[in-house]
mmCIF file of C-alpha atoms in Angstrom:
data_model
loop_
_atom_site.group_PDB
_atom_site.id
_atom_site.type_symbol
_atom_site.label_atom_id
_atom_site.label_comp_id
_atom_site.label_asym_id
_atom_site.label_seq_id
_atom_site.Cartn_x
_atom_site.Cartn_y
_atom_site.Cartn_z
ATOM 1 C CA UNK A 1 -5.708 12.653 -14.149
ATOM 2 C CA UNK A 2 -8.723 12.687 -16.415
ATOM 3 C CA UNK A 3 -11.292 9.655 -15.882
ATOM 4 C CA UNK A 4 -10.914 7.377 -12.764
ATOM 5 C CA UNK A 5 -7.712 6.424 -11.351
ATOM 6 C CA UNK A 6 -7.418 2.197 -11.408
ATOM 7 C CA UNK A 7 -4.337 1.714 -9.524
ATOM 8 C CA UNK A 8 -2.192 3.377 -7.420
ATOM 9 C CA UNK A 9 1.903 2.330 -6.825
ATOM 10 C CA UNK A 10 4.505 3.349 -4.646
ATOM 11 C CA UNK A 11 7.979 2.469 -4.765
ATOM 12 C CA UNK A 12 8.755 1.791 -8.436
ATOM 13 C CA UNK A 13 10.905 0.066 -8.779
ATOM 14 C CA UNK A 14 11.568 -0.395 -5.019
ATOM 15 C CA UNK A 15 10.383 1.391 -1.649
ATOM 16 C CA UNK A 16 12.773 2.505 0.635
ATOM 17 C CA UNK A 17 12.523 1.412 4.250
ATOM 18 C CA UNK A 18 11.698 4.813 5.385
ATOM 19 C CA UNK A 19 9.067 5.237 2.553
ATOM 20 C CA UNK A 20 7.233 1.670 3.754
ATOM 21 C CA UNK A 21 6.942 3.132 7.191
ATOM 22 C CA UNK A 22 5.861 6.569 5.812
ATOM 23 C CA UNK A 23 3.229 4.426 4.176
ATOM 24 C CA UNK A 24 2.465 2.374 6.973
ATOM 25 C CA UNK A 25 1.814 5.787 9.257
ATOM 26 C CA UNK A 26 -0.656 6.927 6.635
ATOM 27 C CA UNK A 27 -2.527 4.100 6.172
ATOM 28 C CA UNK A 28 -2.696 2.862 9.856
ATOM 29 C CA UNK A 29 -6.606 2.065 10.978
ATOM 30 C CA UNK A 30 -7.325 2.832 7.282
ATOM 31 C CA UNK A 31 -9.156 0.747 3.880
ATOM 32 C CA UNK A 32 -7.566 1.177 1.162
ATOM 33 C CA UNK A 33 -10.172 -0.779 -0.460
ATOM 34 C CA UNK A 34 -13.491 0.006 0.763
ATOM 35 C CA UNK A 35 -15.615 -2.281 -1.489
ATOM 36 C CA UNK A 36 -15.141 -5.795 -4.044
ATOM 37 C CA UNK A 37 -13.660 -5.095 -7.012
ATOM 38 C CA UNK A 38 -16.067 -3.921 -9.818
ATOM 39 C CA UNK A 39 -18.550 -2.273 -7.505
ATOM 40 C CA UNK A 40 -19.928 1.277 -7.991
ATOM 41 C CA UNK A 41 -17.836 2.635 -5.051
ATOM 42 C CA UNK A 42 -14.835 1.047 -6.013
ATOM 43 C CA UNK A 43 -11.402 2.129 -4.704
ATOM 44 C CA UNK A 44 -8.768 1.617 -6.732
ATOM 45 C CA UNK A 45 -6.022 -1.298 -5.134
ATOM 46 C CA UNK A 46 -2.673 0.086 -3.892
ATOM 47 C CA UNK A 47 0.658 -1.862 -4.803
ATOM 48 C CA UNK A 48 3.945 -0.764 -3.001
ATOM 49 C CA UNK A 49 6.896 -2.379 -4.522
ATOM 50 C CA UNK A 50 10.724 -3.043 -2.451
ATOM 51 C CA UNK A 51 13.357 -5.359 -2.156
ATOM 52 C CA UNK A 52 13.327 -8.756 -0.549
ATOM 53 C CA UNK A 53 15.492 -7.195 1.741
ATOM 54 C CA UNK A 54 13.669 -4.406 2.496
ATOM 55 C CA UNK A 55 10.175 -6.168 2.788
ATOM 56 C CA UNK A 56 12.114 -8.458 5.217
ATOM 57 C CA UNK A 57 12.839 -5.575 7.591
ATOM 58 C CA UNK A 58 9.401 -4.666 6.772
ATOM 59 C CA UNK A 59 7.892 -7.982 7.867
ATOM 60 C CA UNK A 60 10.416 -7.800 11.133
ATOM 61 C CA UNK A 61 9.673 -4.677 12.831
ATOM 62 C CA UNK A 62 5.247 -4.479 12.068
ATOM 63 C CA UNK A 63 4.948 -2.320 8.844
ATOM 64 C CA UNK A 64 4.398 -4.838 6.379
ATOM 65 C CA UNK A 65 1.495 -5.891 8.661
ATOM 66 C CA UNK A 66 0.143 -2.393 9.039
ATOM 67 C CA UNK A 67 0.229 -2.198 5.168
ATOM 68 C CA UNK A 68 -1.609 -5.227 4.874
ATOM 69 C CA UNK A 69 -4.111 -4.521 7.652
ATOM 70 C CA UNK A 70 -4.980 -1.861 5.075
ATOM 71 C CA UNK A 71 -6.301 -3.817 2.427
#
């Protein structure tokens, strides 16, 4: 992309469960979001989007946490 990224998504329109914990083995003991919003050194926020289902599952076995851990 040309110019700064703003936001980053996974799972549109809905992440697997096996693509949450692929997410959640990336991101584990890592920021997504290393400073406030509108700073200089800004990363841009992450959204991953699933099912209720899924997230459920999610919730239930630690990834969602790991996710969230994140940032």
């Amino acid at each position: 992309p040309q110019g700064r990224v703003s936001l980053i998504t996974i799972g549109c329109p809905q992440a697997s469960v096996g693509e949450l914990r692929a997410v959640a083995e990336l991101l584990k003991g890592k920021q997504v979001r290393s400073a406030p919003a509108g700073s200089p050194d800004d990363t841009p926020p992450l959204w991953v989007f699933t099912s209720a289902r899924n997230r459920e599952i999610a919730e239930r076995t630690g990834i969602a946490q790991i996710i969230t851990a994140s940032g």
